[in-house]
mmCIF file of C-alpha atoms in Angstrom:
data_model
loop_
_atom_site.group_PDB
_atom_site.id
_atom_site.type_symbol
_atom_site.label_atom_id
_atom_site.label_comp_id
_atom_site.label_asym_id
_atom_site.label_seq_id
_atom_site.Cartn_x
_atom_site.Cartn_y
_atom_site.Cartn_z
ATOM 1 C CA MET A 106 -0.172 -0.280 0.185
ATOM 2 C CA ASN A 107 1.290 3.593 -0.952
ATOM 3 C CA LEU A 108 0.519 6.087 1.411
ATOM 4 C CA ILE A 109 0.120 9.519 -0.165
ATOM 5 C CA LYS A 110 2.634 12.086 1.201
ATOM 6 C CA PRO A 111 1.301 15.451 0.196
ATOM 7 C CA SER A 112 3.700 18.543 -0.216
ATOM 8 C CA LYS A 113 0.626 20.525 1.236
ATOM 9 C CA ILE A 114 -2.474 20.014 2.968
ATOM 10 C CA VAL A 115 -4.900 22.754 2.287
ATOM 11 C CA CYS A 116 -8.107 23.238 4.026
ATOM 12 C CA VAL A 117 -11.335 24.746 3.794
ATOM 13 C CA GLY A 118 -13.119 26.202 6.668
ATOM 14 C CA LEU A 119 -16.879 26.756 7.205
ATOM 15 C CA ASN A 120 -17.780 24.823 4.144
ATOM 16 C CA TYR A 121 -21.109 23.572 5.256
ATOM 17 C CA ARG A 122 -24.210 25.351 5.760
ATOM 18 C CA LYS A 123 -25.064 24.138 9.336
ATOM 19 C CA HIS A 124 -21.747 24.202 10.598
ATOM 20 C CA ALA A 125 -21.696 27.907 9.876
ATOM 21 C CA GLN A 126 -24.736 28.263 11.813
ATOM 22 C CA GLU A 127 -23.111 26.440 14.464
ATOM 23 C CA PHE A 128 -20.571 28.931 14.915
ATOM 24 C CA ASN A 129 -22.780 31.925 14.342
ATOM 25 C CA MET A 130 -20.701 32.573 11.449
ATOM 26 C CA PRO A 131 -21.829 34.101 8.418
ATOM 27 C CA ILE A 132 -21.849 31.972 5.117
ATOM 28 C CA PRO A 133 -18.819 32.710 3.515
ATOM 29 C CA GLU A 134 -18.984 34.635 -0.124
ATOM 30 C CA GLU A 135 -15.664 32.581 -1.062
ATOM 31 C CA PRO A 136 -13.613 29.652 0.420
ATOM 32 C CA VAL A 137 -11.862 30.573 3.456
ATOM 33 C CA ILE A 138 -8.574 28.446 3.190
ATOM 34 C CA PHE A 139 -5.859 27.483 5.856
ATOM 35 C CA LEU A 140 -2.863 25.149 5.764
ATOM 36 C CA LYS A 141 -2.089 22.264 8.026
ATOM 37 C CA PRO A 142 1.591 21.127 7.818
ATOM 38 C CA PRO A 143 2.453 17.561 6.617
ATOM 39 C CA SER A 144 3.952 16.726 9.898
ATOM 40 C CA SER A 145 0.366 16.458 10.969
ATOM 41 C CA LEU A 146 -0.502 13.611 9.138
ATOM 42 C CA VAL A 147 -1.136 10.168 10.374
ATOM 43 C CA TYR A 148 -3.175 7.505 9.262
ATOM 44 C CA ASP A 149 -6.156 5.099 10.203
ATOM 45 C CA GLY A 150 -5.374 3.190 13.197
ATOM 46 C CA ASP A 151 -2.404 5.735 14.411
ATOM 47 C CA ASP A 152 -3.220 7.608 17.587
ATOM 48 C CA ILE A 153 -3.934 11.313 17.882
ATOM 49 C CA VAL A 154 -1.873 12.790 20.721
ATOM 50 C CA TYR A 155 -3.481 15.250 22.923
ATOM 51 C CA SER A 156 -1.214 18.066 23.588
ATOM 52 C CA PRO A 157 -0.848 19.531 26.958
ATOM 53 C CA LEU A 158 -0.908 22.794 25.058
ATOM 54 C CA THR A 159 -4.603 22.817 24.825
ATOM 55 C CA GLN A 160 -7.578 21.961 27.183
ATOM 56 C CA GLU A 161 -10.468 21.607 24.212
ATOM 57 C CA LEU A 162 -9.487 18.832 21.343
ATOM 58 C CA HIS A 163 -11.863 18.689 18.963
ATOM 59 C CA TYR A 164 -12.608 16.118 15.893
ATOM 60 C CA GLU A 165 -14.278 17.520 12.579
ATOM 61 C CA ALA A 166 -15.227 14.688 10.012
ATOM 62 C CA GLU A 167 -14.319 15.757 6.383
ATOM 63 C CA LEU A 168 -13.961 14.526 2.631
ATOM 64 C CA GLY A 169 -10.136 14.575 1.797
ATOM 65 C CA VAL A 170 -9.256 15.166 -1.852
ATOM 66 C CA VAL A 171 -6.226 14.110 -3.368
ATOM 67 C CA ILE A 172 -4.638 15.726 -6.199
ATOM 68 C CA GLY A 173 -3.574 13.901 -8.926
ATOM 69 C CA ARG A 174 -1.827 15.995 -11.634
ATOM 70 C CA ALA A 175 -0.433 19.463 -11.013
ATOM 71 C CA CYS A 176 -2.421 22.428 -11.770
ATOM 72 C CA LYS A 177 -2.350 25.797 -11.185
ATOM 73 C CA GLY A 178 -5.147 28.728 -12.230
ATOM 74 C CA ILE A 179 -7.789 25.992 -13.684
ATOM 75 C CA SER A 180 -11.485 26.525 -14.012
ATOM 76 C CA LYS A 181 -14.382 24.861 -12.281
ATOM 77 C CA LYS A 182 -15.057 22.684 -15.218
ATOM 78 C CA ASP A 183 -11.359 21.472 -15.406
ATOM 79 C CA ALA A 184 -11.107 20.627 -11.857
ATOM 80 C CA TYR A 185 -12.021 16.975 -12.241
ATOM 81 C CA PRO A 186 -9.362 15.634 -14.316
ATOM 82 C CA HIS A 187 -6.699 16.975 -11.851
ATOM 83 C CA ILE A 188 -8.453 15.002 -8.931
ATOM 84 C CA GLU A 189 -6.856 11.483 -8.107
ATOM 85 C CA GLY A 190 -9.376 10.521 -5.550
ATOM 86 C CA TYR A 191 -10.908 10.829 -2.193
ATOM 87 C CA VAL A 192 -10.167 9.817 1.437
ATOM 88 C CA CYS A 193 -11.802 9.858 4.986
ATOM 89 C CA ALA A 194 -10.035 12.698 6.959
ATOM 90 C CA ASN A 195 -10.148 14.288 10.306
ATOM 91 C CA ASP A 196 -9.283 17.780 10.921
ATOM 92 C CA VAL A 197 -8.457 17.606 14.412
ATOM 93 C CA THR A 198 -8.349 21.247 15.802
ATOM 94 C CA ALA A 199 -7.543 22.583 19.514
ATOM 95 C CA ARG A 200 -10.462 24.923 19.917
ATOM 96 C CA ASP A 201 -9.397 27.117 22.634
ATOM 97 C CA LEU A 202 -6.263 27.813 20.784
ATOM 98 C CA GLN A 203 -8.115 28.486 17.901
ATOM 99 C CA ARG A 204 -10.383 31.088 19.956
ATOM 100 C CA LYS A 205 -7.212 32.604 21.425
ATOM 101 C CA ASP A 206 -5.015 33.085 18.332
ATOM 102 C CA GLY A 207 -7.778 34.412 16.343
ATOM 103 C CA GLN A 208 -6.223 32.950 13.217
ATOM 104 C CA TRP A 209 -6.035 29.030 12.892
ATOM 105 C CA THR A 210 -2.627 27.800 12.061
ATOM 106 C CA ARG A 211 -1.549 26.781 15.688
ATOM 107 C CA SER A 212 -4.748 25.018 16.485
ATOM 108 C CA LYS A 213 -4.562 22.950 13.414
ATOM 109 C CA SER A 214 -1.037 22.144 12.982
ATOM 110 C CA PHE A 215 -0.214 19.694 15.536
ATOM 111 C CA ASP A 216 1.534 16.582 15.099
ATOM 112 C CA THR A 217 -0.777 13.661 14.470
ATOM 113 C CA PHE A 218 -4.067 16.518 13.701
ATOM 114 C CA CYS A 219 -4.786 14.950 10.571
ATOM 115 C CA PRO A 220 -5.867 11.342 10.371
ATOM 116 C CA ILE A 221 -6.758 10.068 6.974
ATOM 117 C CA GLY A 222 -7.369 6.811 5.297
ATOM 118 C CA LYS A 223 -4.607 4.396 4.021
ATOM 119 C CA THR A 224 -6.381 3.890 0.834
ATOM 120 C CA VAL A 225 -7.434 6.636 -1.899
ATOM 121 C CA ILE A 226 -10.712 6.262 -3.680
ATOM 122 C CA PRO A 227 -10.648 6.581 -7.659
ATOM 123 C CA LYS A 228 -12.729 9.628 -8.362
ATOM 124 C CA ALA A 229 -14.596 7.681 -10.674
ATOM 125 C CA MET A 230 -15.861 5.607 -8.482
ATOM 126 C CA VAL A 231 -18.247 8.457 -6.409
ATOM 127 C CA ASP A 232 -19.899 11.488 -6.641
ATOM 128 C CA PRO A 233 -18.191 13.507 -3.917
ATOM 129 C CA ASN A 234 -20.786 16.445 -3.947
ATOM 130 C CA HIS A 235 -23.569 13.625 -2.480
ATOM 131 C CA LEU A 236 -22.062 11.421 0.150
ATOM 132 C CA ARG A 237 -23.088 10.832 3.626
ATOM 133 C CA ILE A 238 -20.271 11.857 6.119
ATOM 134 C CA ARG A 239 -20.349 10.731 9.596
ATOM 135 C CA ALA A 240 -18.564 10.733 13.046
ATOM 136 C CA PHE A 241 -18.783 8.395 15.971
ATOM 137 C CA LEU A 242 -17.150 9.144 19.271
ATOM 138 C CA ASN A 243 -16.781 6.181 21.322
ATOM 139 C CA GLY A 244 -19.675 4.659 19.270
ATOM 140 C CA LYS A 245 -22.102 7.217 19.441
ATOM 141 C CA THR A 246 -23.241 9.427 16.407
ATOM 142 C CA VAL A 247 -21.865 13.112 16.840
ATOM 143 C CA GLN A 248 -22.038 14.387 13.058
ATOM 144 C CA ASP A 249 -24.450 13.139 10.576
ATOM 145 C CA SER A 250 -24.478 14.904 7.349
ATOM 146 C CA ASN A 251 -24.387 14.923 3.646
ATOM 147 C CA THR A 252 -21.631 16.519 1.801
ATOM 148 C CA SER A 253 -24.442 18.135 -0.472
ATOM 149 C CA ASP A 254 -24.805 20.672 2.401
ATOM 150 C CA MET A 255 -21.267 22.325 1.270
ATOM 151 C CA ILE A 256 -21.283 25.732 0.476
ATOM 152 C CA PHE A 257 -18.520 25.046 -2.150
ATOM 153 C CA PRO A 258 -18.857 21.727 -3.556
ATOM 154 C CA VAL A 259 -15.227 20.029 -4.726
ATOM 155 C CA ALA A 260 -14.544 21.569 -8.177
ATOM 156 C CA ASP A 261 -15.119 25.029 -6.644
ATOM 157 C CA ILE A 262 -12.772 23.791 -4.231
ATOM 158 C CA VAL A 263 -9.928 22.922 -6.507
ATOM 159 C CA ALA A 264 -10.242 25.202 -9.005
ATOM 160 C CA PHE A 265 -10.102 28.364 -6.167
ATOM 161 C CA ILE A 266 -7.130 27.102 -4.578
ATOM 162 C CA SER A 267 -5.216 26.626 -7.360
ATOM 163 C CA SER A 268 -5.846 29.985 -8.470
ATOM 164 C CA VAL A 269 -3.873 30.863 -5.118
ATOM 165 C CA MET A 270 -1.277 28.058 -5.536
ATOM 166 C CA THR A 271 0.156 25.641 -7.545
ATOM 167 C CA LEU A 272 -1.404 22.017 -6.356
ATOM 168 C CA LEU A 273 1.055 19.198 -7.079
ATOM 169 C CA PRO A 274 0.142 15.223 -7.303
ATOM 170 C CA GLN A 275 -0.660 13.940 -3.953
ATOM 171 C CA ASP A 276 -1.485 17.222 -2.417
ATOM 172 C CA LEU A 277 -4.520 16.877 0.088
ATOM 173 C CA LEU A 278 -7.152 19.231 0.299
ATOM 174 C CA LEU A 279 -10.015 18.799 3.270
ATOM 175 C CA THR A 280 -13.357 20.396 2.115
ATOM 176 C CA GLY A 281 -14.704 21.573 5.498
ATOM 177 C CA THR A 282 -16.851 19.679 8.194
ATOM 178 C CA PRO A 283 -20.539 19.435 9.202
ATOM 179 C CA SER A 284 -22.258 20.567 11.979
ATOM 180 C CA GLY A 285 -21.975 18.496 15.568
ATOM 181 C CA VAL A 286 -18.417 19.167 16.381
ATOM 182 C CA GLY A 287 -17.067 18.505 19.873
ATOM 183 C CA SER A 288 -14.776 17.408 22.155
ATOM 184 C CA MET A 289 -12.498 14.586 22.732
ATOM 185 C CA GLN A 290 -10.760 13.117 25.742
ATOM 186 C CA LYS A 291 -7.654 10.693 26.097
ATOM 187 C CA GLY A 292 -8.798 7.435 25.602
ATOM 188 C CA ASP A 293 -11.703 8.391 23.225
ATOM 189 C CA LEU A 294 -12.016 6.266 19.929
ATOM 190 C CA ILE A 295 -13.078 8.694 16.879
ATOM 191 C CA ARG A 296 -14.361 7.244 13.735
ATOM 192 C CA ILE A 297 -15.005 9.216 10.679
ATOM 193 C CA GLU A 298 -17.127 7.368 8.033
ATOM 194 C CA ILE A 299 -17.952 8.622 4.822
ATOM 195 C CA GLU A 300 -20.525 6.969 2.212
ATOM 196 C CA GLU A 301 -18.561 4.722 -0.326
ATOM 197 C CA ILE A 302 -14.982 5.999 0.643
ATOM 198 C CA GLY A 303 -14.934 4.020 4.096
ATOM 199 C CA ALA A 304 -13.836 4.627 7.282
ATOM 200 C CA ILE A 305 -11.221 5.765 9.756
ATOM 201 C CA SER A 306 -10.491 5.276 13.468
ATOM 202 C CA ASN A 307 -8.072 6.889 15.588
ATOM 203 C CA ARG A 308 -7.402 6.746 19.207
ATOM 204 C CA VAL A 309 -6.757 9.866 21.635
ATOM 205 C CA VAL A 310 -3.829 9.463 23.858
#
């Protein structure tokens, strides 16, 4: 199995309507993007380390898009040929640090804060804009939505990010999380499931 090794992880914030409402944030007029470092990447079955620098560690179930061909400045209609496929992802966040800093870099960037699936599901096998996405904390459903609730669908995201930076093969784009985000504690097991994509499970230590 060849695990992806992205040169960068580009994420979209507030990309589900109900999640924006959950945080009392206005619906964005264009994608809000931020970066997670490649050093944050772990895979299905790996541990999430609860850093002593945070007191409020959150899960965020997300659909991950893996780039297959380099692109820069492409249009929405040209986005899909540049996609390799999709993975389950968890945009782990130190929510207290996010509020404290006023920007998101530190809260999103700790080692182990980006668990993803080990297998990339080829793009031809799924419609990324109509997939049920769920998170289970110790077996209890905590997020349950559909990617159809995304404000900016996958093609829009790829095109927008490519207008800012060159995307390279194996780069990973996280497309936002639905409502229902919440806290994790040491010992918890967080499972992310996306219809037709699969699932990842990670223990908080």
